[in-house]
XYZ file of C-alpha atoms in Angstrom:
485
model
C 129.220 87.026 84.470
C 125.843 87.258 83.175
C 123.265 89.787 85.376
C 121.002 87.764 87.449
C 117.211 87.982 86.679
C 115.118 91.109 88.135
C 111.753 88.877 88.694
C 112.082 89.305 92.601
C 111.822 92.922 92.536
C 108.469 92.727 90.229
C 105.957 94.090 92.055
C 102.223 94.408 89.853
C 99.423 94.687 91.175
C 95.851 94.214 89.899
C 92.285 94.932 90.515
C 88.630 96.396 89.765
C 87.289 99.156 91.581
C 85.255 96.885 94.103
C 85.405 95.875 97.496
C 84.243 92.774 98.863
C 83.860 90.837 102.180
C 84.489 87.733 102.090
C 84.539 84.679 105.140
C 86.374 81.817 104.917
C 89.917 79.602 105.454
C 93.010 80.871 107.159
C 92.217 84.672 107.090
C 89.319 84.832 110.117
C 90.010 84.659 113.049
C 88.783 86.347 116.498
C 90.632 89.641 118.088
C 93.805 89.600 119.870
C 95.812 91.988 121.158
C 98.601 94.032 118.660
C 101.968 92.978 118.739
C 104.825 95.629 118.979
C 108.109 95.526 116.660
C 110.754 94.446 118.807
C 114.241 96.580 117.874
C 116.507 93.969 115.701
C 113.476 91.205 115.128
C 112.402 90.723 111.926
C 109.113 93.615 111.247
C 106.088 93.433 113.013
C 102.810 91.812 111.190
C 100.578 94.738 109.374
C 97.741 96.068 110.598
C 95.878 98.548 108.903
C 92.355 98.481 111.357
C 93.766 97.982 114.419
C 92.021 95.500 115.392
C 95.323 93.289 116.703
C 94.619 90.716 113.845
C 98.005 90.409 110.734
C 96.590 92.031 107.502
C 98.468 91.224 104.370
C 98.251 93.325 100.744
C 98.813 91.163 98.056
C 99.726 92.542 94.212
C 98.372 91.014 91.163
C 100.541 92.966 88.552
C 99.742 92.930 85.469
C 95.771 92.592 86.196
C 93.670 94.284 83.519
C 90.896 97.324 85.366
C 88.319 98.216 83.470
C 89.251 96.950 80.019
C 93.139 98.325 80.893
C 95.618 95.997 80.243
C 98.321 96.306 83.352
C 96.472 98.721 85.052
C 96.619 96.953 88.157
C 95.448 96.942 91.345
C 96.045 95.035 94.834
C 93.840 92.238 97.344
C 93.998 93.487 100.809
C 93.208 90.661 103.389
C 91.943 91.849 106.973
C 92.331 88.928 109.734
C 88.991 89.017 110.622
C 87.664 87.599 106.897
C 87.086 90.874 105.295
C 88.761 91.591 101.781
C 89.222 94.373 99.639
C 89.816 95.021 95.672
C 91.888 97.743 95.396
C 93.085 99.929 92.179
C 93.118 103.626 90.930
C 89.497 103.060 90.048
C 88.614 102.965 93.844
C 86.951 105.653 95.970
C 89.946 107.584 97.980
C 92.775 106.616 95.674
C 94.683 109.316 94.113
C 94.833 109.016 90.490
C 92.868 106.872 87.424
C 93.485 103.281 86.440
C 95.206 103.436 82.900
C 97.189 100.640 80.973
C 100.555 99.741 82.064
C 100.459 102.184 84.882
C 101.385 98.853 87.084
C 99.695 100.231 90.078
C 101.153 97.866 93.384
C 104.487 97.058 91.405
C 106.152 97.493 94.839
C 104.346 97.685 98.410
C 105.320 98.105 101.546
C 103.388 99.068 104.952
C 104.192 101.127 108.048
C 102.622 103.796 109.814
C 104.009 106.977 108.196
C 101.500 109.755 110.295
C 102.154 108.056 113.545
C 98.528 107.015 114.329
C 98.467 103.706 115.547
C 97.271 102.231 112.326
C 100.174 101.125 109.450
C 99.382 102.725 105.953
C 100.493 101.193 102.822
C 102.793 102.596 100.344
C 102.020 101.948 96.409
C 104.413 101.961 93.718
C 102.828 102.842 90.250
C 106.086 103.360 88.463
C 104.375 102.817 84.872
C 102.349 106.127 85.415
C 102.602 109.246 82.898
C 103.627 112.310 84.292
C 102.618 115.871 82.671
C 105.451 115.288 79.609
C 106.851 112.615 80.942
C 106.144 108.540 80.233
C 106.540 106.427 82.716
C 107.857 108.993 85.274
C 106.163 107.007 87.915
C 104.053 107.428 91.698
C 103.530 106.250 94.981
C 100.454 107.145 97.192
C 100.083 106.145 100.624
C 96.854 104.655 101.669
C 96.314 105.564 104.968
C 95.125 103.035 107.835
C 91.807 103.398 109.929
C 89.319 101.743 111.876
C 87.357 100.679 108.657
C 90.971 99.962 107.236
C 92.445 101.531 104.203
C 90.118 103.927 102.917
C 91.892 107.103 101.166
C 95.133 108.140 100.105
C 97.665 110.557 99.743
C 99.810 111.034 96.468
C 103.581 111.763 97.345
C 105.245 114.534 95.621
C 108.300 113.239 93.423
C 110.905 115.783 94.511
C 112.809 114.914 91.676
C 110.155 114.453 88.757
C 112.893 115.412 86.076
C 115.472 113.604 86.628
C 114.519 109.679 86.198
C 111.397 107.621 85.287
C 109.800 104.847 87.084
C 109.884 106.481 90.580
C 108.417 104.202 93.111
C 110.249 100.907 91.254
C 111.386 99.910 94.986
C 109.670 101.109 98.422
C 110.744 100.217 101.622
C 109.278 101.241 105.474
C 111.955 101.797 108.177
C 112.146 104.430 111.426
C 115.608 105.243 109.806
C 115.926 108.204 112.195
C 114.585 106.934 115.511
C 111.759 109.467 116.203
C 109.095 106.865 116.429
C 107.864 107.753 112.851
C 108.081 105.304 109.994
C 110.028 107.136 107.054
C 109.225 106.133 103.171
C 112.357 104.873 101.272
C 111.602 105.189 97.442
C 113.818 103.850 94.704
C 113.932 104.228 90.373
C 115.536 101.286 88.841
C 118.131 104.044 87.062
C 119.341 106.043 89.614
C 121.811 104.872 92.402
C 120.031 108.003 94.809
C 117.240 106.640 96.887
C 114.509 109.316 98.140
C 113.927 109.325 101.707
C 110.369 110.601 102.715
C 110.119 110.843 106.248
C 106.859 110.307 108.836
C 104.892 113.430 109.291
C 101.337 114.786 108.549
C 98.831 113.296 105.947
C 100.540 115.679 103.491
C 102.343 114.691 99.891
C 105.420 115.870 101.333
C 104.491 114.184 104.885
C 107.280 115.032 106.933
C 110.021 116.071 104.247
C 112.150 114.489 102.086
C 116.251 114.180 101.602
C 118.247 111.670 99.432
C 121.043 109.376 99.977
C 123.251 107.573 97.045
C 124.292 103.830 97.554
C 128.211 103.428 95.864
C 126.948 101.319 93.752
C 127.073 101.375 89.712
C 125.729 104.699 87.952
C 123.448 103.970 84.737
C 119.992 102.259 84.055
C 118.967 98.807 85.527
C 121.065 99.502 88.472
C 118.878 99.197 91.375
C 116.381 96.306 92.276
C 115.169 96.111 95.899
C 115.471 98.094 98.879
C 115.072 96.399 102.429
C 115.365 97.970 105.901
C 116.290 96.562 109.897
C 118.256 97.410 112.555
C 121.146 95.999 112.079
C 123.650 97.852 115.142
C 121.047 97.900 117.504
C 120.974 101.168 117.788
C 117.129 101.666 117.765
C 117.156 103.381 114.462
C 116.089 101.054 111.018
C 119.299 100.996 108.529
C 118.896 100.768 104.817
C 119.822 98.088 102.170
C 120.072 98.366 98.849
C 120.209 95.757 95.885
C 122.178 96.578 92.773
C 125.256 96.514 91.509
C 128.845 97.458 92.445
C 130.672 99.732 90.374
C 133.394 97.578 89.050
C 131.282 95.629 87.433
C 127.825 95.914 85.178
C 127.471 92.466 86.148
C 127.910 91.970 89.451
C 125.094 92.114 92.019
C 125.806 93.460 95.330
C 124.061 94.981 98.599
C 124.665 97.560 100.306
C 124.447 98.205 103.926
C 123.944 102.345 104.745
C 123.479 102.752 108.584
C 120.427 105.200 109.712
C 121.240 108.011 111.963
C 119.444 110.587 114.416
C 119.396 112.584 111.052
C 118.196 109.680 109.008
C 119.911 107.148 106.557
C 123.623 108.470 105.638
C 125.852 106.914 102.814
C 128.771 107.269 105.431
C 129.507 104.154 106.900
C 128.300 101.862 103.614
C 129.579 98.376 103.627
C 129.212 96.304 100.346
C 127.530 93.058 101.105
C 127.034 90.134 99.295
C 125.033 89.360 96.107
C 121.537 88.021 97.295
C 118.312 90.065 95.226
C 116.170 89.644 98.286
C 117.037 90.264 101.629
C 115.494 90.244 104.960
C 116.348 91.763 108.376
C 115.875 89.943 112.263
C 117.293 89.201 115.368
C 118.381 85.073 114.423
C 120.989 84.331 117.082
C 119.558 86.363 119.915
C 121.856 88.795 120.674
C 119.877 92.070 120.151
C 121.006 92.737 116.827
C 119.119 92.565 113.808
C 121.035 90.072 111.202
C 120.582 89.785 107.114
C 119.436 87.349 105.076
C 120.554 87.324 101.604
C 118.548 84.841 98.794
C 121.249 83.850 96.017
C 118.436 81.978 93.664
C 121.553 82.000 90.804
C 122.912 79.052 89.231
C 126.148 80.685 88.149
C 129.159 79.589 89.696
C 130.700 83.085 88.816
C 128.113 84.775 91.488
C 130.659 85.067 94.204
C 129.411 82.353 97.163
C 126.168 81.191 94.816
C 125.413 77.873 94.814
C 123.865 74.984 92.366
C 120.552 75.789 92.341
C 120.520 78.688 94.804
C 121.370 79.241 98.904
C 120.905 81.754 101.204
C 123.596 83.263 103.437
C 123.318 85.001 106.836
C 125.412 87.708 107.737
C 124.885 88.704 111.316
C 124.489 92.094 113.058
C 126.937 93.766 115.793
C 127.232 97.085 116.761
C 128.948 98.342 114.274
C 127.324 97.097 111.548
C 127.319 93.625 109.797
C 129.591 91.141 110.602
C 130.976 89.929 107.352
C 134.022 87.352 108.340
C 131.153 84.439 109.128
C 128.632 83.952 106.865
C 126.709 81.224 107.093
C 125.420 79.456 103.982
C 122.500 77.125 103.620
C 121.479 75.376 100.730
C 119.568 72.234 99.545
C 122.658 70.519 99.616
C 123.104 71.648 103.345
C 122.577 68.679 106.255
C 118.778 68.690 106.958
C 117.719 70.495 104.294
C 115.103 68.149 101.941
C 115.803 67.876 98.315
C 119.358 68.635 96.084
C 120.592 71.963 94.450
C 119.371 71.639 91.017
C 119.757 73.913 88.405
C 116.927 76.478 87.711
C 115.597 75.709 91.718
C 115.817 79.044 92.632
C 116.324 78.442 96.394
C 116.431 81.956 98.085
C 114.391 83.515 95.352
C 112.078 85.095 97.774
C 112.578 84.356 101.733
C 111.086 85.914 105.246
C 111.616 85.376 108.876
C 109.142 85.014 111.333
C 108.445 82.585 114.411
C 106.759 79.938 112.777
C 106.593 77.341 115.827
C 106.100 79.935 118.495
C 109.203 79.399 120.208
C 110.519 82.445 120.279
C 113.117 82.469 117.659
C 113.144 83.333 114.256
C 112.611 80.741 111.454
C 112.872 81.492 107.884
C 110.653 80.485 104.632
C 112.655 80.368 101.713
C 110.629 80.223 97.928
C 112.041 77.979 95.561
C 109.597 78.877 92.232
C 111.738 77.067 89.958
C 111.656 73.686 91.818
C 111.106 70.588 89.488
C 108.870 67.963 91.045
C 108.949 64.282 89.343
C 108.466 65.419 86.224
C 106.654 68.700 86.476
C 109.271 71.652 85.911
C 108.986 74.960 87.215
C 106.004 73.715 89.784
C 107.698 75.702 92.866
C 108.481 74.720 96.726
C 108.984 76.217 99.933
C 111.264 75.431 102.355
C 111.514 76.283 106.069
C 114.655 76.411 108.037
C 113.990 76.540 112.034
C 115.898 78.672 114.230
C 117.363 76.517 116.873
C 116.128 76.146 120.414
C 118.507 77.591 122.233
C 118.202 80.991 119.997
C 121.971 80.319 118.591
C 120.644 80.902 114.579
C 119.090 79.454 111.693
C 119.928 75.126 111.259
C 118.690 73.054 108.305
C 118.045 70.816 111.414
C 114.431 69.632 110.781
C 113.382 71.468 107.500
C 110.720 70.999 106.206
C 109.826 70.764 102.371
C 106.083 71.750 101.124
C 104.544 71.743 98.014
C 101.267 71.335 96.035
C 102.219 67.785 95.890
C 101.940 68.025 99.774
C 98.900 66.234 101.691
C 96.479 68.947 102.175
C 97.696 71.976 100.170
C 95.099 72.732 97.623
C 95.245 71.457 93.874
C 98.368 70.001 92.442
C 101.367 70.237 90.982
C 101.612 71.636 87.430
C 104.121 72.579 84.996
C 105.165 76.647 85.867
C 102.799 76.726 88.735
C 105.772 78.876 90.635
C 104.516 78.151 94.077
C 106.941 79.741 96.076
C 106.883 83.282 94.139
C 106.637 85.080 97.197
C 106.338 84.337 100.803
C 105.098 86.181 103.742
C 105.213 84.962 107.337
C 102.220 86.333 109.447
C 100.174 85.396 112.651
C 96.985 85.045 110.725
C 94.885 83.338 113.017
C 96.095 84.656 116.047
C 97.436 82.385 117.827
C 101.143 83.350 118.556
C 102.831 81.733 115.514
C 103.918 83.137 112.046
C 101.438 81.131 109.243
C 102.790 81.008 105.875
C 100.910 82.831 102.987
C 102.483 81.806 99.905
C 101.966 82.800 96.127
C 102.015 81.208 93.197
C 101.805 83.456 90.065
C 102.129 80.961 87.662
C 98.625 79.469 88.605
C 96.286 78.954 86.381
C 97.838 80.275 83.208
C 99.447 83.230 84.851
C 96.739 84.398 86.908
C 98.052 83.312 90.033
C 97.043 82.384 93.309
C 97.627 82.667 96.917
C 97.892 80.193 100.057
C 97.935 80.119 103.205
C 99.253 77.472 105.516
C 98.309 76.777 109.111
C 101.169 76.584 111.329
C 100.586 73.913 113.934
C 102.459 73.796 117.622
C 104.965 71.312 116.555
C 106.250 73.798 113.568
C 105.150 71.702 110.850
C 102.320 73.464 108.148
C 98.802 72.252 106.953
C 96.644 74.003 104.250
C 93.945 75.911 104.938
C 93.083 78.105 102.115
C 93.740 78.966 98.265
C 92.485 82.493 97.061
C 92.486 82.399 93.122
C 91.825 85.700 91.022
C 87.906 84.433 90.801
C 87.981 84.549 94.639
C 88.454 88.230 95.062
C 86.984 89.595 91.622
C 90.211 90.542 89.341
C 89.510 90.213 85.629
C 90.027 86.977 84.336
C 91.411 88.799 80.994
C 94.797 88.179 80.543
C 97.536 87.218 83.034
C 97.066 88.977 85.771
C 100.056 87.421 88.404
C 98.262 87.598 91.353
C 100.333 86.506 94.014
C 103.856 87.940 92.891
C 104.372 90.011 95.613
C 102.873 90.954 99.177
C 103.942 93.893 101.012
C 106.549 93.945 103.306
């Protein structure tokens, strides 16, 4: 079968060396009191002030800094209005901004030193080491009260022996101690570096691997995802690749943490699905997985005409993989038809959307073709049912820019749906829905974010373009392709 496409593991980021504040739409709101993570439920919203209010880091990949193409850089946006331009160039950020570095190609936020605030972990795989291209970086920029205002570079403990380090990064207590650990992944190595919480140090608290049996070679590994699956207090690791039978057959894999952190005894292969996501669905204190199948090909073992997601659910030992549910446009409920080149399930999330209690899930379908506009993108949100039983297509509902109130309109390649992020923006107990679109305006991109009102249903409140927050308008810079998760 032919390999699936990589484009939900890009993660650019752009951006100048400014910082701005900004007021206005979705992303101001008054203080509230923090949320904590509750063991098996989908990851807490980011906050990197403390000031109880969801933060959200956007990239903007391929964004030019300074003159340098693909430099990149990435839009922080605080809850209370402020916003903040981030690249290589800024004050506090280890290293420069050079072209193609791709600083912000993959995100992802927790709080590594154990202070109260979350940090957030930057991939700049594109980087040049001493004598070696593209040998690749991640730096941690660490929370505060004033919100993320320096950062630490982590040492590669491997710098030898692959390129692109920090590719994939993904946030997870993997060994229960209360500190968030650093998972960091190269697209050609099946051995994932596991950084754990500690000191503001580059080695913070230590680092060991851990190799996913999955195939050996380049282009073998595109995401990494975390959750706790068993229940057992302690974040377990997934991995997207591909199984070793097979150069072209995705897989995941599940690879339980431990008091001693994440161990490749006890790896299940899961299905194909390039994104994933991690919460509690049918309220049993188990954390279950969501798998996005955005593929066409009838080959894909359980993919569907023009993509599905499936839900595998969590027990204690691990995931449960004699029921999986599948859900796909085609599914009772569900608005619109499986077409091909949709890409249902090409980016999804969980979150409590109508404040219920129970998870929902936003699933991105970028390739969605609207009258006769192709590629303009949808989302689609599935509701977890009332009495906490699991995800139904009972009730979707089906947004686009064609929708009443969402800014500007649909237009050919517009890829609304590129990513989506679920977080209580305005404070008010229920997940909003921040969605990019990085085929906006000729590839720049954009971001929006919709309101979510008491009955579950969504209403527009902002767009945040590339002019909003001050990234170059030269070239494409793809704001929007990715936000940290």
């Amino acid at each position: 079968m032919d390999r699936p496409r990589r484009t939900a593991s890009l993660r650019l980021l752009t951006a100048t060396a400014a910082a701005l504040t900004l007021t206005g739409g979705l992303f101001v709101a008054t203080a509230g009191p923090a949320t904590a993570a509750t063991p098996g439920v989908a990851e807490s919203d980011a906050d990197f002030n403390g000031d109880g209010l969801a933060d959200t880091a956007v990239s903007a990949p391929v964004a030019y800094v300074n003159g340098r193409g693909g430099a990149g850089q990435v839009v922080v946006l605080y809850g209370g209005g402020k916003r903040a331009l981030i690249s290589q160039n800024t004050a506090g950020v280890p290293g420069g901004a050079e072209a193609v570095d791709n600083f912000g190609f993959a995100t992802a936020y927790g709080d590594f030193d154990a202070d109260g605030f979350d940090d957030l972990a930057v991939g700049t795989p594109g980087e040049d080491g001493t004598a070696d291209p593209d040998s690749g970086t991640v730096a941690i920029l660490w929370g505060s009260a004033q919100g993320l205002t320096s950062g630490t570079t982590v040492s590669d403990p491997r710098p030898a022996s692959h390129d692109w380090f920090g590719y994939a990064l993904e946030a997870g207590d993997f060994d229960g101690n209360g500190k968030d650990d650093l998972a960091v992944g190269t697209p050609n190595s099946t051995t994932v570096d596991i950084v754990r919480g500690g000191a503001r140090t580059n080695t913070l608290g230590g680092a060991y691997t851990v190799r996913f049996p999955g195939m050996s070679g380049e282009n073998v590994l595109n995401n990494l995802h975390s959750g706790d699956v068993d229940g057992d207090g302690k974040d377990d690791l997934l991995t997207n690749g591909y199984e070793k039978t097979s150069a072209a057959n995705n897989a995941n894999y599940y690879l339980p943490g431990t008091a001693s952190g994440v161990r490749a005894t006890g790896a299940v292969k899961l299905p194909a699905g390039i994104i994933t996501d991690v919460g509690d669905v049918d309220s049993d204190g188990k954390g279950d997985i969501v798998f996005g199948l955005e593929w066409d090909n009838g080959t894909v073992p359980r993919s569907q005409l023009g993509g599905a997601v499936l839900i595998a659910h969590g027990t204690a030992n691990g995931p449960d993989l004699s029921g999986i549910q599948t859900i796909d446009q085609d599914t009772a409920g569900v608005p619109g038809a499986g077409e091909k080149g949709d890409d249902f399930g090409g980016e999804l999330d969980l979150g409590d959307i109508d404040g219920d209690g129970h998870l929902d899930l936003v699933v991105g379908a970028r390739g969605e073709d609207l009258a006769d506009v192709s590629n303009a993108g949808a989302i689609v949100v599935l509701y977890g049912a009332k009495d906490g039983s699991g995800i139904t297509g009972a009730g979707a509902g089906f947004y686009s820019q064609g929708t009443p109130g969402v800014p500007n309109s649909n237009e050919k390649d517009d890829k609304f749906g590129t990513d989506v992020h679920i977080d209580d923006l305005d404070d008010d107990g229920r997940g909003d829905v921040v969605v990019g679109a990085n085929g906006e305006n000729g590839y720049n991109g954009a971001v929006y974010s919709l309101h979510s009102n008491a009955d579950g249903t969504l209403s527009a409140s902002a767009g945040i373009y590339t002019s909003t927050v001050g990234i170059s308008a030269t070239g494409s810079a793809q704001f929007g392709v990715n936000f940290a998760d």
